[in-house]
Amino acid sequence: MGLEAIHLVSGALYADLGLLFGAPLFAMVLAKPHAEPLQRGTLAVLAVTGLCLSLAGFALTAAAMGGTSVIEMDPDLFTFVVTGTAVGWAFLVRLAALVLILVSTAISTSSTTTRPILVVTLAAVSVASQAWSGHAAASDGAAGLVRLAGDIAHLLTASVWLGALVILLRRLLAKLPQDEEHRIRTWQMLASFGSVGTIVVATLILTGLLNAAFLLRPVDLRLLPSTQYGQLLLLKLTLFGVMLGLAALNRFRLSPALARADKASNGSAAVLALRVSVGLEFTLAGAILLLVGWLGTLEPTFGG
């Protein structure tokens, strides 16, 4: 049960921190002024959830390292993992960043945060700290720094995609277009994401290839289907490919259809199609995050 719990908690933490960084970045920076800003209560809930998941995930990981349960874990072991390992220090940095986000939302005088750059920066730190929980942290020297930088870029970029999907879904699910202005603003939000989508996809592919170059040898590629790690990695890549297809459909077919809609329909049919497409894209993103949490606990060994 321990490893299964770590898989779930890790995936949930990736999702939570991804939303905490990606959603406000898209709503308050990339899509401004077309997107509504996030309520500070929403940011506070995400920060508290991140704190709880971080504590639970770290306790489960420390217990697994000691070959025991969380209840039976030696306090000295927990202290050592916190203060004597890189993953422990990354955990402490993450907690500090999340607490500061809570403080920022608590002292805000409006219903929406008045410190978007501060929140986004602290959330970026919390997302980046997760890189020390993955395989990249096992490398030393210059290679280790390159792997960590690649993982951090991968995590931050994936968070932008995830956060944008949530903001777009919130807009699409709120109501069908009631007037021309609503339709235009919805299309402008989609266009805002489309303008950065190419950069997001390119960064994910490049950093993914970088990580694969460190993990896999050419001879390992043919062995991928025969190992659990390889099977999960192939499943993740397949889901990512489907997400790319949906993103292309949204950008080149459904969004232009919304832009071309006449005033009589206000793009209702296009919005309904976008709801389905973006909803599927978000569901696939959630599945990928669970797989990422699982892959992070497995050793990429292929024999030979």
Short mmCIF file of C-alpha atoms in Angstrom, two decimals:
data_model
loop_
_atom_site.label_atom_id
_atom_site.label_comp_id
_atom_site.label_asym_id
_atom_site.label_seq_id
_atom_site.Cartn_x
_atom_site.Cartn_y
_atom_site.Cartn_z
CA MET A 1 0.00 0.00 0.00
CA GLY A 2 2.94 2.34 0.68
CA LEU A 3 4.09 2.68 -2.93
CA GLU A 4 0.53 2.97 -4.24
CA ALA A 5 -0.08 5.81 -1.78
CA ILE A 6 3.13 7.53 -2.90
CA HIS A 7 1.99 7.26 -6.54
CA LEU A 8 -1.35 8.90 -5.78
CA VAL A 9 0.03 11.59 -3.49
CA SER A 10 2.82 12.45 -5.93
CA GLY A 11 0.40 12.74 -8.85
CA ALA A 12 -2.00 14.86 -6.81
CA LEU A 13 0.86 17.12 -5.69
CA TYR A 14 2.04 17.62 -9.28
CA ALA A 15 -1.52 18.60 -10.22
CA ASP A 16 -2.07 20.90 -7.25
CA LEU A 17 1.20 22.80 -7.55
CA GLY A 18 0.85 22.88 -11.32
CA LEU A 19 -2.49 24.63 -10.96
CA LEU A 20 -1.13 26.96 -8.27
CA PHE A 21 1.55 28.15 -10.70
CA GLY A 22 -0.01 27.71 -14.13
CA ALA A 23 -3.54 29.00 -13.50
CA PRO A 24 -2.63 32.42 -12.05
CA LEU A 25 0.20 32.82 -14.56
CA PHE A 26 -2.21 32.31 -17.44
CA ALA A 27 -5.13 34.25 -15.93
CA MET A 28 -3.21 37.21 -14.56
CA VAL A 29 -0.30 37.49 -16.99
CA LEU A 30 -0.57 35.58 -20.29
CA ALA A 31 -4.31 36.02 -20.94
CA LYS A 32 -4.77 39.40 -19.27
CA PRO A 33 -7.18 41.22 -19.66
CA HIS A 34 -9.36 38.55 -21.30
CA ALA A 35 -9.37 36.09 -18.35
CA GLU A 36 -10.92 36.73 -14.96
CA PRO A 37 -8.35 36.74 -12.11
CA LEU A 38 -8.37 33.91 -9.60
CA GLN A 39 -10.02 34.46 -6.25
CA ARG A 40 -7.55 34.57 -3.38
CA GLY A 41 -9.61 31.89 -1.62
CA THR A 42 -8.90 29.53 -4.52
CA LEU A 43 -5.18 30.21 -4.25
CA ALA A 44 -5.30 29.66 -0.49
CA VAL A 45 -7.06 26.30 -0.92
CA LEU A 46 -4.46 25.20 -3.46
CA ALA A 47 -1.64 26.28 -1.13
CA VAL A 48 -3.12 24.44 1.87
CA THR A 49 -3.70 21.35 -0.26
CA GLY A 50 -0.10 21.56 -1.44
CA LEU A 51 1.11 21.74 2.16
CA CYS A 52 -0.92 18.69 3.17
CA LEU A 53 0.14 16.66 0.14
CA SER A 54 3.78 17.66 0.60
CA LEU A 55 3.76 16.55 4.24
CA ALA A 56 1.99 13.29 3.41
CA GLY A 57 4.21 12.54 0.43
CA PHE A 58 7.42 13.28 2.29
CA ALA A 59 6.40 11.16 5.27
CA LEU A 60 5.52 8.25 2.98
CA THR A 61 8.80 8.61 1.08
CA ALA A 62 10.89 8.78 4.26
CA ALA A 63 9.11 5.72 5.63
CA ALA A 64 9.74 3.83 2.38
CA MET A 65 13.43 4.73 2.56
CA GLY A 66 13.55 3.21 6.04
CA GLY A 67 11.55 0.15 5.06
CA THR A 68 8.83 0.89 7.58
CA SER A 69 5.40 2.49 7.89
CA VAL A 70 4.76 6.14 8.69
CA ILE A 71 3.43 5.24 12.13
CA GLU A 72 6.44 3.08 13.00
CA MET A 73 9.05 5.36 11.44
CA ASP A 74 12.01 6.34 13.61
CA PRO A 75 11.90 10.12 14.29
CA ASP A 76 15.68 10.26 13.84
CA LEU A 77 15.29 8.86 10.33
CA PHE A 78 12.71 11.50 9.48
CA THR A 79 14.98 14.25 10.83
CA PHE A 80 17.92 12.93 8.83
CA VAL A 81 15.94 12.79 5.59
CA VAL A 82 14.68 16.35 6.14
CA THR A 83 18.01 17.94 7.04
CA GLY A 84 20.56 15.58 5.52
CA THR A 85 19.33 15.05 1.97
CA ALA A 86 18.69 17.27 -1.05
CA VAL A 87 15.10 16.06 -1.27
CA GLY A 88 14.62 17.12 2.35
CA TRP A 89 15.88 20.64 1.75
CA ALA A 90 13.73 20.90 -1.37
CA PHE A 91 10.77 19.84 0.79
CA LEU A 92 11.52 22.62 3.29
CA VAL A 93 11.83 25.22 0.52
CA ARG A 94 8.47 24.07 -0.88
CA LEU A 95 6.79 24.39 2.52
CA ALA A 96 8.21 27.90 2.98
CA ALA A 97 7.01 29.00 -0.47
CA LEU A 98 3.50 27.65 0.16
CA VAL A 99 3.29 29.31 3.57
CA LEU A 100 4.32 32.64 2.02
CA ILE A 101 1.57 32.26 -0.59
CA LEU A 102 -0.92 31.75 2.23
CA VAL A 103 0.37 34.86 4.00
CA SER A 104 0.12 36.84 0.76
CA THR A 105 -3.51 35.82 0.22
CA ALA A 106 -4.37 36.43 3.87
CA ILE A 107 -3.15 40.02 3.92
CA SER A 108 -4.70 40.90 0.55
CA THR A 109 -7.44 43.51 0.88
CA SER A 110 -9.41 42.41 -2.20
CA SER A 111 -11.18 39.20 -3.18
CA THR A 112 -8.52 38.63 -5.83
CA THR A 113 -4.83 38.63 -5.06
CA THR A 114 -3.10 42.00 -5.47
CA ARG A 115 0.33 40.34 -5.75
CA PRO A 116 0.12 38.15 -8.86
CA ILE A 117 3.85 38.26 -9.59
CA LEU A 118 4.69 37.29 -6.00
CA VAL A 119 2.21 34.40 -6.01
CA VAL A 120 3.40 33.14 -9.39
CA THR A 121 7.06 33.37 -8.33
CA LEU A 122 6.50 31.48 -5.07
CA ALA A 123 4.39 28.89 -6.86
CA ALA A 124 7.18 28.45 -9.43
CA VAL A 125 9.59 27.74 -6.57
CA SER A 126 7.24 25.12 -5.15
CA VAL A 127 6.88 23.44 -8.56
CA ALA A 128 10.63 23.52 -9.21
CA SER A 129 11.35 21.92 -5.82
CA GLN A 130 9.72 18.72 -7.06
CA ALA A 131 12.64 18.15 -9.44
CA TRP A 132 14.73 17.00 -6.48
CA SER A 133 12.25 14.16 -5.91
CA GLY A 134 12.85 12.67 -9.36
CA HIS A 135 15.63 10.80 -11.11
CA ALA A 136 17.49 14.00 -12.01
CA ALA A 137 18.55 14.47 -8.39
CA ALA A 138 20.59 11.26 -8.58
CA SER A 139 23.18 12.78 -10.94
CA ASP A 140 26.24 14.71 -9.77
CA GLY A 141 28.34 17.48 -11.24
CA ALA A 142 27.54 19.36 -14.42
CA ALA A 143 25.38 16.53 -15.73
CA GLY A 144 23.26 16.69 -12.59
CA LEU A 145 22.75 20.43 -12.98
CA VAL A 146 21.72 20.00 -16.61
CA ARG A 147 19.25 17.25 -15.68
CA LEU A 148 17.79 19.32 -12.85
CA ALA A 149 17.44 22.37 -15.10
CA GLY A 150 15.71 20.23 -17.71
CA ASP A 151 13.33 18.72 -15.17
CA ILE A 152 12.50 22.13 -13.71
CA ALA A 153 11.76 23.54 -17.16
CA HIS A 154 9.64 20.48 -17.94
CA LEU A 155 7.63 20.83 -14.71
CA LEU A 156 7.06 24.57 -15.10
CA THR A 157 6.04 24.27 -18.74
CA ALA A 158 3.64 21.41 -18.02
CA SER A 159 2.14 23.55 -15.25
CA VAL A 160 1.48 26.38 -17.71
CA TRP A 161 -0.44 23.97 -19.95
CA LEU A 162 -2.41 22.51 -17.05
CA GLY A 163 -3.26 25.92 -15.59
CA ALA A 164 -4.34 27.28 -18.96
CA LEU A 165 -6.68 24.32 -19.48
CA VAL A 166 -8.38 24.99 -16.13
CA ILE A 167 -8.85 28.69 -16.86
CA LEU A 168 -10.20 27.90 -20.33
CA LEU A 169 -12.56 25.25 -18.95
CA ARG A 170 -13.83 27.68 -16.33
CA ARG A 171 -14.65 30.13 -19.08
CA LEU A 172 -16.21 27.54 -21.39
CA LEU A 173 -18.31 25.88 -18.68
CA ALA A 174 -19.58 29.12 -17.13
CA LYS A 175 -22.31 29.65 -19.73
CA LEU A 176 -22.95 29.62 -23.44
CA PRO A 177 -22.18 32.90 -25.21
CA GLN A 178 -24.94 35.40 -24.57
CA ASP A 179 -23.59 38.23 -26.67
CA GLU A 180 -20.92 39.19 -29.16
CA GLU A 181 -18.55 40.52 -26.50
CA HIS A 182 -18.62 37.23 -24.55
CA ARG A 183 -17.84 35.27 -27.71
CA ILE A 184 -14.96 37.55 -28.66
CA ARG A 185 -13.43 37.46 -25.18
CA THR A 186 -13.65 33.67 -25.13
CA TRP A 187 -11.92 33.49 -28.49
CA GLN A 188 -9.26 35.96 -27.31
CA MET A 189 -8.49 33.71 -24.32
CA LEU A 190 -8.10 30.74 -26.64
CA ALA A 191 -5.87 32.80 -28.92
CA SER A 192 -3.75 33.86 -25.92
CA PHE A 193 -3.01 30.24 -25.13
CA GLY A 194 -2.52 29.36 -28.78
CA SER A 195 0.15 32.04 -29.07
CA VAL A 196 2.25 30.40 -26.34
CA GLY A 197 1.19 26.84 -27.09
CA THR A 198 3.94 26.28 -29.63
CA ILE A 199 6.57 27.31 -27.08
CA VAL A 200 4.98 25.10 -24.43
CA VAL A 201 4.92 22.03 -26.68
CA ALA A 202 8.45 22.61 -27.99
CA THR A 203 9.82 23.00 -24.46
CA LEU A 204 8.07 19.85 -23.25
CA ILE A 205 9.43 17.82 -26.16
CA LEU A 206 12.99 19.15 -25.85
CA THR A 207 13.19 18.69 -22.08
CA GLY A 208 11.57 15.27 -22.38
CA LEU A 209 14.21 14.24 -24.93
CA LEU A 210 16.92 15.61 -22.65
CA ASN A 211 15.67 13.52 -19.76
CA ALA A 212 15.41 10.45 -21.98
CA ALA A 213 19.01 10.95 -23.14
CA PHE A 214 20.15 10.61 -19.53
CA LEU A 215 17.87 7.69 -18.67
CA LEU A 216 17.93 5.56 -21.81
CA ARG A 217 20.58 4.07 -24.04
CA PRO A 218 19.76 3.38 -27.70
CA VAL A 219 19.70 -0.34 -26.95
CA ASP A 220 17.10 0.25 -24.22
CA LEU A 221 14.49 1.53 -26.67
CA ARG A 222 13.58 -1.92 -27.94
CA LEU A 223 13.27 -3.15 -24.35
CA LEU A 224 10.74 -0.49 -23.30
CA PRO A 225 7.64 -2.68 -23.85
CA SER A 226 9.11 -5.46 -21.70
CA THR A 227 9.50 -3.49 -18.44
CA GLN A 228 6.99 -1.80 -16.18
CA TYR A 229 8.85 1.51 -16.42
CA GLY A 230 8.93 1.29 -20.20
CA GLN A 231 5.25 0.39 -20.47
CA LEU A 232 4.24 3.33 -18.28
CA LEU A 233 6.54 5.65 -20.21
CA LEU A 234 5.04 4.53 -23.53
CA LEU A 235 1.54 5.04 -22.12
CA LYS A 236 2.50 8.53 -20.98
CA LEU A 237 3.88 9.36 -24.43
CA THR A 238 0.73 8.02 -26.08
CA LEU A 239 -1.51 10.18 -23.89
CA PHE A 240 0.74 13.16 -24.58
CA GLY A 241 0.37 12.52 -28.30
CA VAL A 242 -3.42 12.51 -27.97
CA MET A 243 -3.21 15.79 -26.04
CA LEU A 244 -1.19 17.29 -28.88
CA GLY A 245 -3.86 16.18 -31.33
CA LEU A 246 -6.62 17.78 -29.25
CA ALA A 247 -4.59 20.97 -28.84
CA ALA A 248 -4.12 21.15 -32.61
CA LEU A 249 -7.85 20.56 -33.12
CA ASN A 250 -8.66 23.40 -30.72
CA ARG A 251 -6.22 25.82 -32.29
CA PHE A 252 -6.77 25.17 -35.97
CA ARG A 253 -10.41 24.07 -36.16
CA LEU A 254 -12.54 24.82 -33.10
CA SER A 255 -11.14 28.22 -32.10
CA PRO A 256 -11.38 29.60 -35.67
CA ALA A 257 -14.95 28.25 -35.81
CA LEU A 258 -15.76 30.30 -32.71
CA ALA A 259 -14.15 33.37 -34.25
CA ARG A 260 -16.18 32.96 -37.46
CA ALA A 261 -19.52 32.33 -35.72
CA ASP A 262 -22.35 34.64 -36.73
CA LYS A 263 -24.15 36.90 -34.29
CA ALA A 264 -27.29 34.78 -34.36
CA SER A 265 -25.64 31.72 -32.81
CA ASN A 266 -22.85 33.52 -30.93
CA GLY A 267 -20.72 30.41 -31.40
CA SER A 268 -22.78 28.14 -29.12
CA ALA A 269 -21.99 25.03 -31.18
CA ALA A 270 -18.28 25.86 -31.25
CA VAL A 271 -18.25 26.41 -27.48
CA LEU A 272 -19.92 23.05 -26.89
CA ALA A 273 -17.30 21.36 -29.07
CA LEU A 274 -14.53 23.19 -27.22
CA ARG A 275 -15.97 22.08 -23.87
CA VAL A 276 -15.63 18.45 -24.92
CA SER A 277 -12.19 18.87 -26.46
CA VAL A 278 -10.64 20.91 -23.64
CA GLY A 279 -12.31 18.68 -21.06
CA LEU A 280 -10.75 15.60 -22.65
CA GLU A 281 -7.40 17.37 -22.81
CA PHE A 282 -7.60 18.18 -19.10
CA THR A 283 -8.59 14.59 -18.24
CA LEU A 284 -5.59 13.28 -20.17
CA ALA A 285 -3.35 15.76 -18.35
CA GLY A 286 -4.58 14.38 -15.03
CA ALA A 287 -3.84 10.82 -16.14
CA ILE A 288 -0.34 11.84 -17.24
CA LEU A 289 0.34 13.43 -13.85
CA LEU A 290 -0.60 10.19 -12.10
CA LEU A 291 1.78 8.34 -14.42
CA VAL A 292 4.54 10.86 -13.66
CA GLY A 293 4.04 10.26 -9.95
CA TRP A 294 4.28 6.51 -10.56
CA LEU A 295 7.32 6.72 -12.85
CA GLY A 296 9.18 8.79 -10.27
CA THR A 297 9.13 5.84 -7.85
CA LEU A 298 10.45 3.31 -10.38
CA GLU A 299 14.04 2.65 -11.35
CA PRO A 300 14.49 2.83 -15.15
CA THR A 301 16.42 -0.43 -15.48
CA PHE A 302 16.34 -2.39 -18.73
CA GLY A 303 19.00 -5.01 -18.21
CA GLY A 304 22.16 -5.51 -20.21
#
